[in-house]
mmCIF file of C-alpha atoms in Angstrom:
data_model
loop_
_atom_site.group_PDB
_atom_site.id
_atom_site.type_symbol
_atom_site.label_atom_id
_atom_site.label_comp_id
_atom_site.label_asym_id
_atom_site.label_seq_id
_atom_site.Cartn_x
_atom_site.Cartn_y
_atom_site.Cartn_z
ATOM 1 C CA TRP Z 1 59.406 113.224 -29.112
ATOM 2 C CA ALA Z 2 59.576 109.897 -26.972
ATOM 3 C CA TYR Z 3 60.798 112.042 -23.797
ATOM 4 C CA ALA Z 4 57.628 114.147 -24.300
ATOM 5 C CA LYS Z 5 55.319 111.364 -25.039
ATOM 6 C CA ALA Z 6 56.945 109.699 -21.729
ATOM 7 C CA GLU Z 7 55.907 112.940 -19.865
ATOM 8 C CA VAL Z 8 60.008 112.993 -18.888
ATOM 9 C CA VAL Z 9 61.625 116.629 -19.143
ATOM 10 C CA HIS Z 10 65.216 116.491 -19.091
ATOM 11 C CA ARG Z 11 65.871 120.543 -19.866
ATOM 12 C CA GLY Z 12 69.349 120.162 -20.626
ATOM 13 C CA LEU Z 13 68.794 117.411 -23.688
ATOM 14 C CA PHE Z 14 66.219 119.756 -24.737
ATOM 15 C CA ASP Z 15 68.578 122.701 -24.736
ATOM 16 C CA LYS Z 16 71.191 120.531 -26.502
ATOM 17 C CA ILE Z 17 68.570 119.522 -29.055
ATOM 18 C CA ALA Z 18 67.534 123.114 -29.900
ATOM 19 C CA ASP Z 19 71.341 124.398 -29.786
ATOM 20 C CA ALA Z 20 72.011 121.615 -32.401
ATOM 21 C CA ILE Z 21 69.098 122.422 -34.705
ATOM 22 C CA ILE Z 22 69.219 126.240 -34.653
ATOM 23 C CA THR Z 23 72.980 126.672 -35.088
ATOM 24 C CA SER Z 24 73.747 124.114 -37.640
ATOM 25 C CA ASP Z 25 71.871 123.225 -40.628
ATOM 26 C CA GLY Z 26 69.493 121.238 -39.095
ATOM 27 C CA PHE Z 27 66.848 121.940 -41.157
ATOM 28 C CA GLN Z 28 67.858 120.109 -44.210
ATOM 29 C CA LYS Z 29 68.938 116.927 -42.230
ATOM 30 C CA PHE Z 30 65.100 116.336 -41.257
ATOM 31 C CA THR Z 31 62.014 115.813 -42.845
ATOM 32 C CA PRO Z 32 59.095 118.845 -42.148
ATOM 33 C CA GLN Z 33 57.416 115.738 -40.366
ATOM 34 C CA GLU Z 34 60.675 115.535 -38.296
ATOM 35 C CA ILE Z 35 61.292 119.157 -37.513
ATOM 36 C CA THR Z 36 57.322 119.273 -36.700
ATOM 37 C CA ASN Z 37 58.064 116.427 -34.331
ATOM 38 C CA VAL Z 38 60.727 118.231 -32.142
ATOM 39 C CA ALA Z 39 58.022 121.453 -32.184
ATOM 40 C CA TYR Z 40 55.709 119.176 -30.741
ATOM 41 C CA ALA Z 41 57.848 117.818 -28.205
ATOM 42 C CA TYR Z 42 58.719 120.803 -26.742
ATOM 43 C CA ALA Z 43 55.208 122.121 -26.660
ATOM 44 C CA LYS Z 44 53.956 118.922 -24.827
ATOM 45 C CA ALA Z 45 56.751 119.265 -22.520
ATOM 46 C CA GLY Z 46 55.972 122.860 -21.721
ATOM 47 C CA ILE Z 47 59.296 124.318 -23.240
ATOM 48 C CA LYS Z 48 58.998 127.339 -25.017
ATOM 49 C CA ASP Z 49 62.283 127.884 -26.817
ATOM 50 C CA GLN Z 50 60.968 130.759 -28.730
ATOM 51 C CA LEU Z 51 64.127 130.853 -31.248
ATOM 52 C CA LEU Z 52 63.781 127.358 -31.631
ATOM 53 C CA PHE Z 53 60.165 127.647 -32.283
ATOM 54 C CA VAL Z 54 60.419 130.896 -34.549
ATOM 55 C CA ARG Z 55 63.222 128.843 -36.730
ATOM 56 C CA VAL Z 56 60.818 125.858 -37.042
ATOM 57 C CA ALA Z 57 57.736 128.621 -38.275
ATOM 58 C CA ASP Z 58 60.373 129.966 -40.956
ATOM 59 C CA TYR Z 59 61.141 126.690 -42.029
ATOM 60 C CA ILE Z 60 57.586 125.541 -42.411
ATOM 61 C CA VAL Z 61 56.529 129.052 -43.973
ATOM 62 C CA SER Z 62 59.451 128.679 -46.518
ATOM 63 C CA LEU Z 63 58.207 125.342 -47.487
ATOM 64 C CA LEU Z 64 54.732 126.407 -48.096
ATOM 65 C CA ASP Z 65 56.024 129.793 -50.085
ATOM 66 C CA GLN Z 66 57.630 127.627 -52.231
ATOM 67 C CA LYS Z 67 54.543 125.508 -52.938
ATOM 68 C CA GLN Z 68 55.791 122.462 -51.460
ATOM 69 C CA SER Z 69 53.504 119.564 -50.485
ATOM 70 C CA VAL Z 70 53.461 119.458 -46.487
ATOM 71 C CA GLU Z 71 51.284 116.464 -45.327
ATOM 72 C CA PRO Z 72 48.258 116.943 -43.257
ATOM 73 C CA LEU Z 73 49.709 115.649 -40.159
ATOM 74 C CA THR Z 74 52.654 117.986 -40.270
ATOM 75 C CA LEU Z 75 50.501 120.771 -40.512
ATOM 76 C CA SER Z 76 47.865 120.039 -37.962
ATOM 77 C CA ASN Z 77 51.358 119.002 -35.157
ATOM 78 C CA ILE Z 78 52.777 122.408 -36.278
ATOM 79 C CA ALA Z 79 49.852 124.613 -35.434
ATOM 80 C CA TRP Z 80 48.903 122.539 -32.457
ATOM 81 C CA SER Z 81 52.313 123.024 -31.212
ATOM 82 C CA PHE Z 82 52.292 126.550 -31.498
ATOM 83 C CA ALA Z 83 49.073 126.929 -29.999
ATOM 84 C CA ALA Z 84 49.855 124.761 -26.960
ATOM 85 C CA ALA Z 85 53.344 126.318 -26.466
ATOM 86 C CA GLU Z 86 51.244 129.863 -26.598
ATOM 87 C CA ILE Z 87 53.781 131.180 -28.969
ATOM 88 C CA SER Z 88 52.597 133.690 -31.607
ATOM 89 C CA HIS Z 89 53.920 133.533 -35.371
ATOM 90 C CA PRO Z 90 50.779 134.983 -37.822
ATOM 91 C CA ASP Z 91 52.592 134.331 -40.950
ATOM 92 C CA LEU Z 92 52.626 130.556 -40.040
ATOM 93 C CA PHE Z 93 49.008 130.447 -39.521
ATOM 94 C CA GLU Z 94 48.447 132.333 -42.547
ATOM 95 C CA LYS Z 95 50.339 130.263 -44.631
ATOM 96 C CA ILE Z 96 48.847 127.260 -43.175
ATOM 97 C CA GLU Z 97 45.292 128.418 -44.281
ATOM 98 C CA ASP Z 98 46.943 129.711 -47.637
ATOM 99 C CA ALA Z 99 48.597 125.899 -47.934
ATOM 100 C CA ILE Z 100 44.765 124.022 -47.161
ATOM 101 C CA MET Z 101 42.571 126.373 -48.711
ATOM 102 C CA ALA Z 102 44.211 126.470 -52.046
ATOM 103 C CA SER Z 103 42.021 123.630 -53.260
ATOM 104 C CA PRO Z 104 39.044 122.012 -51.925
ATOM 105 C CA ALA Z 105 40.519 118.615 -52.193
ATOM 106 C CA ASN Z 106 43.224 119.564 -49.813
ATOM 107 C CA LEU Z 107 40.653 119.803 -46.759
ATOM 108 C CA GLN Z 108 39.433 116.324 -47.894
ATOM 109 C CA LYS Z 109 43.047 114.931 -47.046
ATOM 110 C CA PHE Z 110 42.667 115.729 -43.114
ATOM 111 C CA LYS Z 111 41.541 113.181 -40.734
ATOM 112 C CA SER Z 112 39.024 114.313 -38.097
ATOM 113 C CA LYS Z 113 41.614 114.232 -35.492
ATOM 114 C CA GLU Z 114 44.088 116.874 -38.039
ATOM 115 C CA LEU Z 115 40.716 118.727 -38.086
ATOM 116 C CA THR Z 116 40.305 119.057 -34.675
ATOM 117 C CA SER Z 117 43.963 120.412 -34.071
ATOM 118 C CA ILE Z 118 43.424 123.003 -36.551
ATOM 119 C CA VAL Z 119 40.617 124.098 -35.200
ATOM 120 C CA TYR Z 120 41.975 124.451 -31.386
ATOM 121 C CA ALA Z 121 45.083 125.818 -32.655
ATOM 122 C CA PHE Z 122 43.458 128.362 -34.980
ATOM 123 C CA GLN Z 123 40.862 129.387 -32.001
ATOM 124 C CA LYS Z 124 43.851 129.552 -29.473
ATOM 125 C CA ALA Z 125 45.643 132.048 -31.941
ATOM 126 C CA GLY Z 126 42.460 134.345 -31.740
ATOM 127 C CA LEU Z 127 41.609 133.083 -35.576
ATOM 128 C CA SER Z 128 38.335 131.190 -35.081
ATOM 129 C CA GLU Z 129 36.762 132.791 -37.477
ATOM 130 C CA THR Z 130 39.060 132.409 -40.256
ATOM 131 C CA PRO Z 131 37.657 130.744 -43.861
ATOM 132 C CA LEU Z 132 39.406 127.887 -42.841
ATOM 133 C CA SER Z 133 38.537 127.484 -39.406
ATOM 134 C CA GLU Z 134 34.891 127.498 -40.434
ATOM 135 C CA LYS Z 135 35.393 124.889 -43.176
ATOM 136 C CA CYS Z 136 37.102 122.411 -40.780
ATOM 137 C CA LYS Z 137 34.363 122.967 -38.516
ATOM 138 C CA GLU Z 138 31.849 122.023 -41.144
ATOM 139 C CA LYS Z 139 33.635 119.134 -42.211
ATOM 140 C CA LEU Z 140 33.860 118.009 -38.739
ATOM 141 C CA ARG Z 141 29.945 118.164 -38.073
ATOM 142 C CA GLU Z 142 29.618 116.534 -41.558
ATOM 143 C CA GLY Z 143 31.525 113.712 -40.095
ATOM 144 C CA ARG Z 144 29.536 113.205 -36.735
ATOM 145 C CA LEU Z 145 26.240 113.298 -39.176
ATOM 146 C CA ASP Z 146 27.829 110.883 -41.263
ATOM 147 C CA LYS Z 147 28.344 108.610 -38.148
ATOM 148 C CA LEU Z 148 25.076 109.312 -36.786
ATOM 149 C CA ARG Z 149 23.473 108.183 -40.164
ATOM 150 C CA ASP Z 150 25.599 105.107 -40.450
ATOM 151 C CA ALA Z 151 24.465 104.311 -36.974
ATOM 152 C CA GLY Z 152 21.166 104.555 -37.623
ATOM 153 C CA LEU Z 153 20.166 107.360 -35.811
ATOM 154 C CA PRO Z 154 17.375 109.775 -36.770
ATOM 155 C CA LEU Z 155 18.393 112.974 -38.162
ATOM 156 C CA SER Z 156 14.537 114.245 -39.465
ATOM 157 C CA ARG Z 157 13.449 117.938 -38.399
ATOM 158 C CA LYS Z 158 11.211 116.223 -35.673
ATOM 159 C CA GLU Z 159 13.984 114.372 -34.234
ATOM 160 C CA PRO Z 160 16.605 115.941 -32.234
ATOM 161 C CA THR Z 161 19.526 117.294 -34.246
ATOM 162 C CA LEU Z 162 23.244 116.900 -33.601
ATOM 163 C CA VAL Z 163 23.144 120.409 -32.403
ATOM 164 C CA GLU Z 164 20.432 119.687 -29.681
ATOM 165 C CA TYR Z 165 22.387 116.817 -28.277
ATOM 166 C CA ARG Z 166 25.649 119.146 -27.932
ATOM 167 C CA ASN Z 167 23.993 121.938 -25.830
#
C-alpha cells in the first residue's frame, strides 16, 4: 500500500507479493482489510494481476457467504479496487450488495467517501441501476441536503435546489 500511495511501482516486488499470497495460505494470515489493501495497492499502481484479484474476490465472497461481518471501508475499497483495475467479478459485486442491503442499518454505517466509492465501482461495473446504487445515491443526496441546511442555505421550492446547482 505504501508503494502505491507514494506512486512507486516496483513490478518485481508486486509479483513476489502476489505469488506469496496466491501460493500459500496467505489469506489466513491477514484480516479482510489487509487483503483489501493489497488489491487497492495493485489497482492504484495499475497492476492487473488477474489471478490475485480473483483469489481476493473469492476470499471476500466466502466471508460474505459465511455472514461474517466485513467493515464498510473494506467493502468500499474492494469494490473500488476491482473497478479501478477494470477486473470483472460479478459474484463479488452481488455479495457486496447483498451484505449491505441485508439490513437498513448497514447502509447507515458508511461514510460519504465509502458510499461514493461504492457508487463509482458499481457504475464502472455496469451496475449503476441496482437497489444498492440507488440507496447509496439517495443517502449521499440526503447528506448534502443536511450540510446545506446546517449552513443555513434555503431549501424551499421557490429557492434553487441542490439539483439545480448541479446542472
